[in-house]
Short mmCIF file of C-alpha atoms in Angstrom, two decimals:
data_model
loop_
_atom_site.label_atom_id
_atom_site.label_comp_id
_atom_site.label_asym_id
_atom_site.label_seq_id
_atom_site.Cartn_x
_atom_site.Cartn_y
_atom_site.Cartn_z
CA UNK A 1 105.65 104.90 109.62
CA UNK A 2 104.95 105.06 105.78
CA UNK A 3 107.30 106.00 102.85
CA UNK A 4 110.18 107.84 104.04
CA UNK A 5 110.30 110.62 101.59
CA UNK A 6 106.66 111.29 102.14
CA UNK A 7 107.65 111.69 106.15
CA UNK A 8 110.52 113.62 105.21
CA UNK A 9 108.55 116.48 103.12
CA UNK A 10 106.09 115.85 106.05
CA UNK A 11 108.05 116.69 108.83
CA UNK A 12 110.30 119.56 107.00
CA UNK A 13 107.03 121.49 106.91
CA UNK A 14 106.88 121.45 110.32
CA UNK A 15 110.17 122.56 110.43
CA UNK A 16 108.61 126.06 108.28
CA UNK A 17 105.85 126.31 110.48
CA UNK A 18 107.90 126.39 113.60
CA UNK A 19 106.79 122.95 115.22
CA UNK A 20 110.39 121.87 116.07
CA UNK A 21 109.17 119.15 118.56
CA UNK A 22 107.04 117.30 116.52
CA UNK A 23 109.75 117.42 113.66
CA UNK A 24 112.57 116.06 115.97
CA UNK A 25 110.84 113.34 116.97
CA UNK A 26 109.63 112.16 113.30
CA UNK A 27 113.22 112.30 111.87
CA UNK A 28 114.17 110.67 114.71
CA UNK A 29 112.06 107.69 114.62
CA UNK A 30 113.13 107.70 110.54
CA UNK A 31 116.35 107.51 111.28
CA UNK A 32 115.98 104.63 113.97
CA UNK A 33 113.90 102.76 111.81
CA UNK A 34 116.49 102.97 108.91
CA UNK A 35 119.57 102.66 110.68
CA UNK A 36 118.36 99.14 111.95
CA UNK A 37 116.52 97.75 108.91
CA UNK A 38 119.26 95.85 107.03
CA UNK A 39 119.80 94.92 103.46
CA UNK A 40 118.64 99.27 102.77
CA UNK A 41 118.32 99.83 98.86
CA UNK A 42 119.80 102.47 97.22
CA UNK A 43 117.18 104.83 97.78
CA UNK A 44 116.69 104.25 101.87
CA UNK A 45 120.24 104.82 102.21
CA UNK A 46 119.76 108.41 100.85
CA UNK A 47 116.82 108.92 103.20
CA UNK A 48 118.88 107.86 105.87
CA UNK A 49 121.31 110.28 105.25
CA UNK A 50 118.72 113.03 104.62
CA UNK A 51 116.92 112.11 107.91
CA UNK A 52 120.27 112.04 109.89
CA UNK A 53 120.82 115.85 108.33
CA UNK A 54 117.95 117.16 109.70
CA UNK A 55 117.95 115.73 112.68
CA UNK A 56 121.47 116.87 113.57
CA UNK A 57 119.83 120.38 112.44
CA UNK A 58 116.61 120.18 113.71
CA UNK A 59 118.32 119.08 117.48
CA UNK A 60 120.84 122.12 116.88
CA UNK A 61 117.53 124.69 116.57
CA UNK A 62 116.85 123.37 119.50
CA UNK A 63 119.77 124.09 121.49
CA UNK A 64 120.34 120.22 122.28
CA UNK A 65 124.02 120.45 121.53
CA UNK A 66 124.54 116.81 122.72
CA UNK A 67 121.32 114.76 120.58
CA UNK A 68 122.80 116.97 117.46
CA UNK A 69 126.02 116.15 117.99
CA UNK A 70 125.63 112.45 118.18
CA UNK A 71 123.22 112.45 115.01
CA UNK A 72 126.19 114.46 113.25
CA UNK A 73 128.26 111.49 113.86
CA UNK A 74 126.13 108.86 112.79
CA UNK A 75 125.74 110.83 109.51
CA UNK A 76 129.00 110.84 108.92
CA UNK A 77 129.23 107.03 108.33
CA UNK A 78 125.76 106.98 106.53
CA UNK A 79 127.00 109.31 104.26
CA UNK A 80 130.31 107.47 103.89
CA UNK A 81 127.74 104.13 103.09
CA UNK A 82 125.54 106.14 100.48
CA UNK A 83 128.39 107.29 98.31
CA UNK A 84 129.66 103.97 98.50
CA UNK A 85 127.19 102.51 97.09
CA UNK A 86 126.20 105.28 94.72
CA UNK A 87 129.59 104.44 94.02
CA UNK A 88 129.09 100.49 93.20
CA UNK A 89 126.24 101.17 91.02
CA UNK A 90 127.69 103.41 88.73
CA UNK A 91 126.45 106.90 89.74
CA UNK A 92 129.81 108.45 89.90
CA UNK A 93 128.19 112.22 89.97
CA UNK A 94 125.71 111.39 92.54
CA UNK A 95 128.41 109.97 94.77
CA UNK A 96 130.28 112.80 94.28
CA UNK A 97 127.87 114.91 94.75
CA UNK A 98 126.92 112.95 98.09
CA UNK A 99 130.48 113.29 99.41
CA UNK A 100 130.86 116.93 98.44
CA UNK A 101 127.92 118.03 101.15
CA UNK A 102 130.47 116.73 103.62
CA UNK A 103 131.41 120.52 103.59
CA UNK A 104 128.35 121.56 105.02
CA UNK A 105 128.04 118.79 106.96
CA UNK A 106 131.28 119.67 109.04
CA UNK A 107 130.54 123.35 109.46
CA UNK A 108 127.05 122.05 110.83
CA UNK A 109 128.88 120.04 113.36
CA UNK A 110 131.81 122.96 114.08
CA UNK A 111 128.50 124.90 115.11
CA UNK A 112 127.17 122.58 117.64
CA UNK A 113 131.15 122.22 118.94
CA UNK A 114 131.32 126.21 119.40
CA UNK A 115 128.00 125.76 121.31
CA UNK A 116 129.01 123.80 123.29
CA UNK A 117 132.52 125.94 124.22
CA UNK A 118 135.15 123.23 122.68
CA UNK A 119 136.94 125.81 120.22
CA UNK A 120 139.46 123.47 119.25
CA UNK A 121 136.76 121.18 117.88
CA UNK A 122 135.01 123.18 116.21
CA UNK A 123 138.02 124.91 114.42
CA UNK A 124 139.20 121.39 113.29
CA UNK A 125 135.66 121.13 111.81
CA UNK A 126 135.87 124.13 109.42
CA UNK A 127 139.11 123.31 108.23
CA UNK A 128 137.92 119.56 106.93
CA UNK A 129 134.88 121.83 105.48
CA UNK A 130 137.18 123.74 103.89
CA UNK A 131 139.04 121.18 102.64
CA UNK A 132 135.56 119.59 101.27
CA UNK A 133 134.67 122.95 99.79
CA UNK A 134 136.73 125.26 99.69
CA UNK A 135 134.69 128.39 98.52
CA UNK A 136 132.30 127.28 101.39
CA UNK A 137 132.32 131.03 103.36
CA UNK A 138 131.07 130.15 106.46
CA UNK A 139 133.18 127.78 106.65
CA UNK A 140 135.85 130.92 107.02
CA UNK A 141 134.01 133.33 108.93
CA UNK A 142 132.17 130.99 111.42
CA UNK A 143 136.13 130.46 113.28
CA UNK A 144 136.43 134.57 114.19
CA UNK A 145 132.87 134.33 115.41
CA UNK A 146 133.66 131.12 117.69
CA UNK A 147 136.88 133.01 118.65
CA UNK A 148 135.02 136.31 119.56
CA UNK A 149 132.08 133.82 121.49
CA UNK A 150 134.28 130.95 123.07
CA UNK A 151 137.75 133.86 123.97
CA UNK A 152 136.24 136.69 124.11
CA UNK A 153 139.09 137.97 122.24
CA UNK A 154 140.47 137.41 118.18
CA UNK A 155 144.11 137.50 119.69
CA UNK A 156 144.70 133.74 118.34
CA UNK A 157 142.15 134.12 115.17
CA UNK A 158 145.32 135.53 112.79
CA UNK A 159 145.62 132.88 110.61
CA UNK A 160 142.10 132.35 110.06
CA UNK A 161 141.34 136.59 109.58
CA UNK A 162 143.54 136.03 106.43
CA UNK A 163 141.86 132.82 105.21
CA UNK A 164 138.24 135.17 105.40
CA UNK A 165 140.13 137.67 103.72
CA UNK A 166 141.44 135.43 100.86
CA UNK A 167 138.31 133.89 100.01
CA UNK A 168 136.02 137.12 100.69
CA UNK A 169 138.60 138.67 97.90
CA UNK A 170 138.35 135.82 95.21
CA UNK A 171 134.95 134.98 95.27
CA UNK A 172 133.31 137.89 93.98
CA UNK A 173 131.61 140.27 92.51
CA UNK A 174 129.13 141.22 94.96
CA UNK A 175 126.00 140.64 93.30
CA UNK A 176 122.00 141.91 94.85
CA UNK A 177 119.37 139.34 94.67
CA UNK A 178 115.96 141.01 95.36
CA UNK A 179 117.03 143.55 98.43
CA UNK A 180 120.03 141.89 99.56
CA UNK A 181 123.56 142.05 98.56
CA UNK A 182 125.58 138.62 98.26
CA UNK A 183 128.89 136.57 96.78
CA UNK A 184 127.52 133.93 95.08
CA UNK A 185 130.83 131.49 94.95
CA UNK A 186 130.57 128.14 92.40
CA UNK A 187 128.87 125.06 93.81
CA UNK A 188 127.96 126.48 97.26
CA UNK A 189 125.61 128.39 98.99
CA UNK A 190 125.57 131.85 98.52
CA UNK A 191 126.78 134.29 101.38
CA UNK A 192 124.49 137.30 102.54
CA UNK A 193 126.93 140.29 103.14
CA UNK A 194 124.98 142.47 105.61
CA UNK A 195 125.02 140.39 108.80
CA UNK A 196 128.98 139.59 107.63
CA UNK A 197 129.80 143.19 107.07
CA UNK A 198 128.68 143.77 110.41
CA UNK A 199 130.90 141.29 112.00
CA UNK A 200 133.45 142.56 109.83
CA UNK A 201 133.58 145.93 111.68
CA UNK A 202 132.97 144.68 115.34
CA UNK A 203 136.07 142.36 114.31
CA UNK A 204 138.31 144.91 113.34
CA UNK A 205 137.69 146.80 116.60
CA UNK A 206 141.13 147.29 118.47
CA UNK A 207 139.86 146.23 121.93
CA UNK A 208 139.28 142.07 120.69
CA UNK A 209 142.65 142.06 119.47
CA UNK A 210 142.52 140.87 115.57
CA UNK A 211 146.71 140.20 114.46
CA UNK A 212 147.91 143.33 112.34
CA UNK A 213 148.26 141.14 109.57
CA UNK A 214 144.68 140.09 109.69
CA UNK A 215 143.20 143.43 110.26
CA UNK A 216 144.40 145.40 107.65
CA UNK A 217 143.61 142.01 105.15
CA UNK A 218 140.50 142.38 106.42
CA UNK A 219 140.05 146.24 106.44
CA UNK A 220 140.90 146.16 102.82
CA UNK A 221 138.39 143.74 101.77
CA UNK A 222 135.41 144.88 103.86
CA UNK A 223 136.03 148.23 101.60
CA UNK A 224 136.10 146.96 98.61
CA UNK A 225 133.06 144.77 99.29
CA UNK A 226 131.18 148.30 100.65
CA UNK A 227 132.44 150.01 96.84
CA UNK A 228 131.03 147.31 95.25
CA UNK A 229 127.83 147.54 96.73
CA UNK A 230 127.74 151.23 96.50
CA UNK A 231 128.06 151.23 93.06
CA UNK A 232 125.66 148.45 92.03
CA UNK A 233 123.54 151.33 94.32
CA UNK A 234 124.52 154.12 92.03
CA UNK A 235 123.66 151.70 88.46
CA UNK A 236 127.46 151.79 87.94
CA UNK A 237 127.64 148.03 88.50
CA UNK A 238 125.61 145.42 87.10
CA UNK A 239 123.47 143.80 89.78
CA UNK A 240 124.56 140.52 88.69
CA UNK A 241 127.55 140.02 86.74
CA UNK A 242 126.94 136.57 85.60
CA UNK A 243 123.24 137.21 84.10
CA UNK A 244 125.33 140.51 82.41
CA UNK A 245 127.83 138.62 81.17
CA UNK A 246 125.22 136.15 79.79
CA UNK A 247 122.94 139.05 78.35
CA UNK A 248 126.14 140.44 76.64
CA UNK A 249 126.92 137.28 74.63
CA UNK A 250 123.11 137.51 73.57
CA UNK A 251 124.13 140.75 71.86
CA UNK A 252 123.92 141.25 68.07
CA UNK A 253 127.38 141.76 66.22
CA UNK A 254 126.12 144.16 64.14
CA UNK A 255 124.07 146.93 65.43
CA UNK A 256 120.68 147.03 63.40
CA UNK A 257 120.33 150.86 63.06
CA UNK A 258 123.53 150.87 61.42
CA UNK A 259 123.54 148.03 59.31
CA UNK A 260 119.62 149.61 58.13
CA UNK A 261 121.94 153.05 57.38
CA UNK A 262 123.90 150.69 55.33
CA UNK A 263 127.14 151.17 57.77
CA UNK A 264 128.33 147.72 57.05
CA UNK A 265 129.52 146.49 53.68
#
């Protein structure tokens, strides 16, 4: 089939240009052909694992809840394997690193659960994700969507209205990459706020039933995320605190027009 990381950039452009079917079955046929070759080096155990991702992915674009789930599970113990032996030859970051995406992994496989209607599932996905990583925030949000999707109603989604509040509330500032406004939280993905701030509202709607508790958590930090924005809109915020905060420590002590005056002595 020829080198596996040349089939995996191969097939992942595919994946850009919309061919789904095409893609599905080359990471497919990857992953068969690793999973049975024994005695994999170091560096066909990571492809395995990288194959196994996008096929669980690639299967879940496609709406075949079943295939991805059943690729999610075999990458679960190939990823297990790799960090094992990233593990056993010395690579303590990279095995770390390898067992960290087990966060993104799980919400992956919570998504194909909620597809498929098993709530319970799914909600015991996001909270090993969250677990994993916990400033993962879809991780948080994804369990009042499933409620909304799977219940039709947020009545039993208290607990976890509070968690998305929590995190939404320590993760910030809101920060606006290009045209779009985001939380940026350490070592994860960063979270786009317009779709959530959407779901925020329809959520906090009286008619699906969000806890008290939850709702006014919720309320509170849907505003302040809205203020934020507004005034990185109005220049009274800086766009992106962290870049600021860099610039800042860039900043001469001494201010040159005054030291030229001779202000200093």
């Amino acid at each position: 089939m020829g080198d596996p990381g040349t089939v995996i950039e191969q097939y992942r452009r595919y994946v850009q240009d919309g061919r789904l079917e095409i893609s599905e079955v080359m990471a497919s046929e990857l992953s068969d052909l690793l999973l049975a070759k024994k005695g994999k080096s170091l560096t066909e155990c990571g492809h395995l694992v990288t194959a196994l991702r996008d096929l669980s992915n690639i299967q879940e674009m496609r709406s075949k809840w079943s295939e991805s789930r059943a690729a999610g599970a075999m990458l679960v113990k190939a990823r297990k394997q790799y960090a094992k032996l990233l593990r056993s030859n010395g690579l303590k970051d990279e095995a770390k690193q390898a067992a960290l995406i087990e966060g993104s992994d799980e919400v992956q496989r919570g998504r194909v659960r909620a597809h498929e209607g098993k709530l319970s599932s799914a909600l015991s996905h996001w909270k090993r994700a969250r677990k994993v990583q916990p400033n993962l925030i879809e991780a948080y949000w994804r369990p009042l969507h499933a409620h909304e999707v799977v219940k039709s109603t947020l009545k039993g989604a208290g607990k976890d209205g509070l968690a998305l509040a929590k995190i939404l509330g320590s993760v910030g500032p809101v920060n606006r990459v290009g045209n779009t406004f985001q939380l940026q939280p350490e070592g994860v993905e960063p979270q786009p706020l317009e779709s959530l701030l959407t779901d925020l509202s329809r959520w906090l709607k009286p008619e699906l039933n969000l806890p008290a508790k939850a709702s006014v958590a919720l309320d509170s930090v849907k505003r302040e995320l809205e203020r934020q924005i507004a005034s990185i809109e109005a220049g009274e915020q800086a766009a992106n605190a962290k870049l600021q905060a860099a610039i800042d420590t860039l900043q001469p002590a001494v201010d040159y027009h005054e030291y030229s005056r001779g202000g200093t002595s």
